[in-house]
Tab-separated table of C-alpha atoms in Angstrom:
chain	number	residue	atom	x	y	z
A	1	UNK	CA	-25.652	-6.914	31.679
A	2	UNK	CA	-22.994	-6.895	28.964
A	3	UNK	CA	-22.490	-4.174	26.361
A	4	UNK	CA	-24.212	-6.059	23.550
A	5	UNK	CA	-27.366	-6.685	25.610
A	6	UNK	CA	-27.368	-3.089	26.859
A	7	UNK	CA	-27.038	-1.780	23.307
A	8	UNK	CA	-29.970	-3.837	22.023
A	9	UNK	CA	-32.171	-2.940	24.987
A	10	UNK	CA	-31.424	0.755	24.560
A	11	UNK	CA	-32.218	0.656	20.834
A	12	UNK	CA	-35.555	-1.056	21.572
A	13	UNK	CA	-36.285	1.676	24.109
A	14	UNK	CA	-35.540	4.316	21.456
A	15	UNK	CA	-37.822	2.623	18.913
A	16	UNK	CA	-40.758	1.804	21.189
A	17	UNK	CA	-40.784	4.156	24.180
A	18	UNK	CA	-39.214	7.219	22.538
A	19	UNK	CA	-40.596	6.490	19.030
A	20	UNK	CA	-37.477	7.946	17.463
A	21	UNK	CA	-37.227	7.979	13.703
A	22	UNK	CA	-35.693	4.961	11.930
A	23	UNK	CA	-32.890	7.238	10.706
A	24	UNK	CA	-31.967	8.240	14.278
A	25	UNK	CA	-32.129	4.651	15.530
A	26	UNK	CA	-29.860	3.514	12.679
A	27	UNK	CA	-27.358	6.222	13.578
A	28	UNK	CA	-27.406	5.101	17.241
A	29	UNK	CA	-27.009	1.485	16.117
A	30	UNK	CA	-23.893	2.360	14.095
A	31	UNK	CA	-22.309	4.376	16.911
A	32	UNK	CA	-22.981	1.783	19.612
A	33	UNK	CA	-21.878	-1.131	17.428
A	34	UNK	CA	-18.525	0.625	17.015
A	35	UNK	CA	-18.219	1.102	20.783
A	36	UNK	CA	-19.111	-2.530	21.457
A	37	UNK	CA	-16.529	-3.744	18.948
A	38	UNK	CA	-13.780	-1.641	20.506
A	39	UNK	CA	-14.557	-2.123	24.203
A	40	UNK	CA	-15.738	-5.728	23.929
A	41	UNK	CA	-19.285	-6.960	23.321
A	42	UNK	CA	-19.452	-9.195	26.373
A	43	UNK	CA	-17.852	-7.129	29.126
A	44	UNK	CA	-20.264	-5.913	31.834
A	45	UNK	CA	-21.429	-2.328	31.368
A	46	UNK	CA	-20.938	-1.789	35.105
A	47	UNK	CA	-17.206	-2.393	34.683
A	48	UNK	CA	-16.653	0.406	32.147
A	49	UNK	CA	-14.679	3.233	33.719
A	50	UNK	CA	-13.705	6.783	32.865
A	51	UNK	CA	-10.299	5.497	31.789
A	52	UNK	CA	-11.995	3.110	29.334
A	53	UNK	CA	-13.923	6.008	27.806
A	54	UNK	CA	-10.797	8.172	27.546
A	55	UNK	CA	-8.913	5.305	25.909
A	56	UNK	CA	-11.803	4.767	23.490
A	57	UNK	CA	-11.766	8.424	22.457
A	58	UNK	CA	-7.986	8.429	22.156
A	59	UNK	CA	-8.102	5.357	19.924
A	60	UNK	CA	-10.619	6.946	17.593
A	61	UNK	CA	-8.649	10.180	17.293
A	62	UNK	CA	-5.095	8.856	17.183
A	63	UNK	CA	-5.136	5.251	15.957
A	64	UNK	CA	-8.152	5.312	13.652
A	65	UNK	CA	-7.728	8.920	12.593
A	66	UNK	CA	-11.425	9.744	12.804
A	67	UNK	CA	-12.535	13.343	12.516
A	68	UNK	CA	-13.316	15.145	15.751
A	69	UNK	CA	-16.911	15.655	14.572
A	70	UNK	CA	-17.393	11.890	14.181
A	71	UNK	CA	-15.835	11.164	17.580
A	72	UNK	CA	-17.977	13.794	19.304
A	73	UNK	CA	-21.145	12.381	17.716
A	74	UNK	CA	-20.293	8.826	18.754
A	75	UNK	CA	-19.542	9.867	22.307
A	76	UNK	CA	-22.833	11.755	22.497
A	77	UNK	CA	-24.621	8.489	21.625
A	78	UNK	CA	-22.578	6.506	24.153
A	79	UNK	CA	-23.418	9.107	26.794
A	80	UNK	CA	-27.137	8.684	26.058
A	81	UNK	CA	-26.757	4.927	26.532
A	82	UNK	CA	-25.127	5.247	29.945
A	83	UNK	CA	-27.542	7.923	31.060
A	84	UNK	CA	-30.381	5.512	30.257
A	85	UNK	CA	-28.618	2.619	32.037
A	86	UNK	CA	-28.234	4.767	35.153
A	87	UNK	CA	-31.880	5.830	35.035
A	88	UNK	CA	-32.914	2.183	34.701
A	89	UNK	CA	-30.661	1.400	37.691
A	90	UNK	CA	-28.698	-1.108	35.623
A	91	UNK	CA	-25.435	0.543	36.678
A	92	UNK	CA	-24.729	2.151	40.055
A	93	UNK	CA	-22.766	5.076	38.632
A	94	UNK	CA	-22.586	6.662	35.209
A	95	UNK	CA	-18.906	6.752	34.087
A	96	UNK	CA	-19.630	10.085	32.388
A	97	UNK	CA	-20.329	11.627	35.819
A	98	UNK	CA	-17.755	14.424	36.279
A	99	UNK	CA	-15.754	13.049	33.362
A	100	UNK	CA	-13.262	15.657	32.180
A	101	UNK	CA	-13.224	14.935	28.452
A	102	UNK	CA	-13.184	17.678	25.852
A	103	UNK	CA	-13.242	17.007	22.106
A	104	UNK	CA	-12.396	20.213	20.302
A	105	UNK	CA	-14.028	20.736	16.938
A	106	UNK	CA	-12.481	22.801	14.142
A	107	UNK	CA	-14.356	26.054	13.773
A	108	UNK	CA	-15.899	26.036	10.332
A	109	UNK	CA	-18.417	28.369	8.810
A	110	UNK	CA	-21.320	26.728	6.959
A	111	UNK	CA	-20.938	26.501	3.195
A	112	UNK	CA	-23.567	28.540	1.386
A	113	UNK	CA	-24.128	29.377	-2.258
A	114	UNK	CA	-23.450	32.844	-3.600
A	115	UNK	CA	-26.338	34.908	-4.913
A	116	UNK	CA	-25.103	34.291	-8.465
A	117	UNK	CA	-25.018	30.513	-7.916
A	118	UNK	CA	-28.542	30.630	-6.467
A	119	UNK	CA	-29.736	32.439	-9.595
A	120	UNK	CA	-28.079	29.898	-11.892
A	121	UNK	CA	-29.531	26.938	-10.011
A	122	UNK	CA	-33.048	28.382	-9.872
A	123	UNK	CA	-32.965	29.431	-13.513
A	124	UNK	CA	-31.857	25.983	-14.678
A	125	UNK	CA	-34.522	24.252	-12.564
A	126	UNK	CA	-37.200	26.626	-13.891
A	127	UNK	CA	-36.051	26.192	-17.499
A	128	UNK	CA	-36.148	22.397	-17.311
A	129	UNK	CA	-39.587	22.457	-15.680
A	130	UNK	CA	-41.057	24.799	-18.286
A	131	UNK	CA	-39.353	23.454	-21.413
A	132	UNK	CA	-39.313	19.756	-20.543
A	133	UNK	CA	-42.554	19.821	-18.636
A	134	UNK	CA	-41.932	16.357	-17.199
A	135	UNK	CA	-43.005	15.337	-13.733
A	136	UNK	CA	-39.365	14.771	-12.752
A	137	UNK	CA	-38.444	18.312	-13.792
A	138	UNK	CA	-41.459	19.783	-11.976
A	139	UNK	CA	-40.693	18.000	-8.728
A	140	UNK	CA	-37.040	19.056	-8.889
A	141	UNK	CA	-38.000	22.671	-9.530
A	142	UNK	CA	-40.237	22.652	-6.464
A	143	UNK	CA	-37.603	20.865	-4.331
A	144	UNK	CA	-34.930	23.470	-5.117
A	145	UNK	CA	-37.274	26.358	-4.337
A	146	UNK	CA	-38.579	24.712	-1.151
A	147	UNK	CA	-35.078	24.024	0.201
A	148	UNK	CA	-33.870	27.543	-0.555
A	149	UNK	CA	-36.821	29.435	0.939
A	150	UNK	CA	-37.572	27.190	3.933
A	151	UNK	CA	-34.160	25.837	4.977
A	152	UNK	CA	-35.691	22.385	5.469
A	153	UNK	CA	-33.491	19.369	6.031
A	154	UNK	CA	-33.739	17.002	3.074
A	155	UNK	CA	-35.219	14.241	5.258
A	156	UNK	CA	-37.863	16.634	6.560
A	157	UNK	CA	-38.942	17.620	3.060
A	158	UNK	CA	-38.990	14.014	1.845
A	159	UNK	CA	-41.151	13.077	4.856
A	160	UNK	CA	-43.917	15.629	4.226
A	161	UNK	CA	-47.354	14.123	3.507
A	162	UNK	CA	-50.098	15.758	1.466
A	163	UNK	CA	-52.081	16.071	4.694
A	164	UNK	CA	-49.250	18.232	6.097
A	165	UNK	CA	-49.704	20.784	3.323
A	166	UNK	CA	-51.955	23.834	3.278
A	167	UNK	CA	-51.714	24.721	-0.403
A	168	UNK	CA	-53.802	27.885	-0.229
A	169	UNK	CA	-51.686	29.397	2.542
A	170	UNK	CA	-48.362	27.947	1.411
A	171	UNK	CA	-47.783	26.369	4.836
A	172	UNK	CA	-46.111	23.014	5.479
A	173	UNK	CA	-46.207	21.104	8.766
A	174	UNK	CA	-42.807	19.509	9.348
A	175	UNK	CA	-41.617	16.871	11.798
A	176	UNK	CA	-38.001	17.531	12.642
A	177	UNK	CA	-35.432	16.084	15.004
A	178	UNK	CA	-36.918	14.503	18.101
A	179	UNK	CA	-40.298	14.429	16.345
A	180	UNK	CA	-40.684	18.134	17.095
A	181	UNK	CA	-43.330	19.714	14.864
A	182	UNK	CA	-43.036	23.154	13.323
A	183	UNK	CA	-44.542	25.091	10.447
A	184	UNK	CA	-42.563	26.461	7.516
A	185	UNK	CA	-43.804	28.804	4.839
A	186	UNK	CA	-43.513	29.209	1.088
A	187	UNK	CA	-43.356	32.991	0.772
A	188	UNK	CA	-44.061	34.834	-2.478
A	189	UNK	CA	-45.887	34.071	-5.693
A	190	UNK	CA	-42.976	32.201	-7.307
A	191	UNK	CA	-42.765	29.537	-4.583
A	192	UNK	CA	-46.530	29.029	-4.518
A	193	UNK	CA	-46.653	28.794	-8.321
A	194	UNK	CA	-43.931	26.114	-8.309
A	195	UNK	CA	-45.937	24.146	-5.748
A	196	UNK	CA	-49.151	24.417	-7.777
A	197	UNK	CA	-47.401	23.394	-11.003
A	198	UNK	CA	-45.921	20.351	-9.294
A	199	UNK	CA	-49.234	19.348	-7.703
A	200	UNK	CA	-50.898	19.411	-11.134
A	201	UNK	CA	-48.428	16.865	-12.505
A	202	UNK	CA	-48.617	14.842	-9.297
A	203	UNK	CA	-52.388	14.521	-9.681
A	204	UNK	CA	-51.894	12.776	-13.025
A	205	UNK	CA	-49.758	9.986	-11.537
A	206	UNK	CA	-51.290	6.832	-10.124
A	207	UNK	CA	-49.995	6.304	-6.619
A	208	UNK	CA	-51.017	4.931	-3.252
A	209	UNK	CA	-48.482	7.102	-1.436
A	210	UNK	CA	-49.559	10.077	0.661
A	211	UNK	CA	-46.081	11.595	0.407
A	212	UNK	CA	-46.002	15.071	-1.111
A	213	UNK	CA	-42.955	14.240	-3.211
A	214	UNK	CA	-43.365	11.250	-5.502
A	215	UNK	CA	-41.529	10.026	-8.578
A	216	UNK	CA	-43.082	9.507	-11.997
A	217	UNK	CA	-43.598	5.873	-10.923
A	218	UNK	CA	-45.705	6.930	-7.931
A	219	UNK	CA	-43.072	6.002	-5.345
A	220	UNK	CA	-41.903	8.401	-2.602
A	221	UNK	CA	-38.868	10.499	-3.484
A	222	UNK	CA	-36.081	9.583	-1.055
A	223	UNK	CA	-33.336	11.845	0.371
A	224	UNK	CA	-30.539	9.973	-1.502
A	225	UNK	CA	-32.427	10.486	-4.774
A	226	UNK	CA	-32.817	14.201	-4.031
A	227	UNK	CA	-29.092	14.483	-3.314
A	228	UNK	CA	-28.147	12.798	-6.592
A	229	UNK	CA	-30.571	14.817	-8.703
A	230	UNK	CA	-29.625	18.117	-7.060
A	231	UNK	CA	-25.939	17.471	-7.709
A	232	UNK	CA	-26.676	16.666	-11.365
A	233	UNK	CA	-28.860	19.770	-11.716
A	234	UNK	CA	-26.096	21.965	-10.298
A	235	UNK	CA	-23.662	20.517	-12.853
A	236	UNK	CA	-26.069	21.313	-15.686
A	237	UNK	CA	-26.458	24.833	-14.257
A	238	UNK	CA	-22.714	25.342	-14.578
A	239	UNK	CA	-21.904	25.462	-10.869
A	240	UNK	CA	-18.354	24.378	-10.124
A	241	UNK	CA	-19.081	23.384	-6.508
A	242	UNK	CA	-20.626	20.127	-5.366
A	243	UNK	CA	-24.090	21.215	-4.238
A	244	UNK	CA	-25.958	19.327	-1.509
A	245	UNK	CA	-29.387	19.818	0.075
A	246	UNK	CA	-27.717	20.805	3.351
A	247	UNK	CA	-25.820	23.527	1.500
A	248	UNK	CA	-29.185	24.937	0.431
A	249	UNK	CA	-30.273	24.873	4.088
A	250	UNK	CA	-27.198	26.935	4.951
A	251	UNK	CA	-27.955	29.207	2.001
A	252	UNK	CA	-31.518	29.794	3.209
A	253	UNK	CA	-30.362	30.738	6.692
A	254	UNK	CA	-27.591	33.013	5.433
A	255	UNK	CA	-29.896	34.863	3.059
A	256	UNK	CA	-32.488	35.408	5.793
A	257	UNK	CA	-29.903	36.769	8.233
A	258	UNK	CA	-28.451	39.070	5.564
A	259	UNK	CA	-31.980	40.275	4.767
A	260	UNK	CA	-32.303	41.392	8.383
A	261	UNK	CA	-34.684	38.689	9.627
A	262	UNK	CA	-34.564	38.356	13.423
A	263	UNK	CA	-32.335	35.464	14.450
A	264	UNK	CA	-35.067	33.955	16.643
A	265	UNK	CA	-37.365	33.710	13.624
A	266	UNK	CA	-34.574	31.972	11.706
A	267	UNK	CA	-34.051	29.607	14.648
A	268	UNK	CA	-37.744	28.692	14.622
A	269	UNK	CA	-37.822	28.232	10.850
A	270	UNK	CA	-34.782	25.923	10.859
A	271	UNK	CA	-35.982	23.944	13.877
A	272	UNK	CA	-32.865	24.544	15.967
A	273	UNK	CA	-33.330	23.562	19.606
A	274	UNK	CA	-30.739	26.150	20.681
A	275	UNK	CA	-30.211	29.635	19.314
A	276	UNK	CA	-26.463	29.030	19.674
A	277	UNK	CA	-26.695	26.766	16.621
A	278	UNK	CA	-28.348	29.526	14.606
A	279	UNK	CA	-25.859	32.200	15.674
A	280	UNK	CA	-23.144	30.787	13.427
A	281	UNK	CA	-25.021	32.327	10.498
A	282	UNK	CA	-24.462	35.788	11.922
A	283	UNK	CA	-20.740	35.068	11.543
A	284	UNK	CA	-21.331	34.098	7.920
A	285	UNK	CA	-23.099	37.412	7.440
A	286	UNK	CA	-20.158	39.269	9.011
A	287	UNK	CA	-17.768	37.428	6.700
A	288	UNK	CA	-19.878	38.449	3.716
A	289	UNK	CA	-19.903	42.049	4.957
A	290	UNK	CA	-16.121	42.126	5.273
A	291	UNK	CA	-15.699	40.693	1.770
A	292	UNK	CA	-18.032	43.354	0.365
A	293	UNK	CA	-16.153	46.149	2.162
A	294	UNK	CA	-12.805	44.855	0.906
A	295	UNK	CA	-14.121	44.905	-2.655
A	296	UNK	CA	-15.519	48.403	-2.194
A	297	UNK	CA	-12.044	49.645	-1.077
A	298	UNK	CA	-13.234	53.183	-0.377
A	299	UNK	CA	-9.779	54.798	-0.120
A	300	UNK	CA	-8.456	53.014	-3.185
A	301	UNK	CA	-11.513	53.946	-5.226
A	302	UNK	CA	-11.225	57.652	-4.479
A	303	UNK	CA	-7.438	57.745	-4.741
A	304	UNK	CA	-6.970	58.016	-1.011
A	305	UNK	CA	-4.084	57.424	1.348
A	306	UNK	CA	-1.080	55.460	0.224
A	307	UNK	CA	0.868	53.266	2.571
A	308	UNK	CA	3.662	55.143	4.291
């Protein structure tokens, strides 16, 4: 079996047997198409060696100048392909077996909004919803609140159906990565009121869609549309940073950690498979603590010790 045939068979397996989301399958398709183009579409998969994989990684990092995060993601997809080929007994030995290959990622803390930026964004969204009163403004107001209090991924929020919503309890059933289901909550009167206000305007729009979030034309609101409208809203709110839905996810997690919520609860809310992924937000909290202490400057404030 050559690489091209293996790639197509694996993608069919992901669609049919694993029932992965179209978004995930498209991502796999992109990663494996790149590998096939670089290694050769028609070479046998059984002939690919550890040296081929090392050369492929080296080419991406050195010749193509790809970021380490992109290379690591692509290699994770390639590894899934070969693991499946080995399980299907298409290849006698997985070239990833005992492969010593480490791709170091730069250590970066998640970007989150400050409390002041959160206030500005929420206030602008609320103002436009109340003053304008349009369906578009109402849906955006609810989206901003939902992302900030739940930490949902934008694709998860866009994929919520009306049947996934318990309006009275403020509970939303979400299907995350790997089709894993979890419940998220809209805590407090403000979040529930934003939901109710949006649902009132939604009920006045003719639509055949069961999606919770719909446009004024009755069509489902897509993640790209949410990204564009959130960025524009942030500009109108006077924020100088480019704001994305994922930044609001980071903001939600950071605020919960700083409020003292147990990290395992935050892990469950965000849908992280491993708590190690969630633990990075404790570092964000520590960074915030240090910044606050530096600003407090206890000795300087009370006229304390001078440097000697």
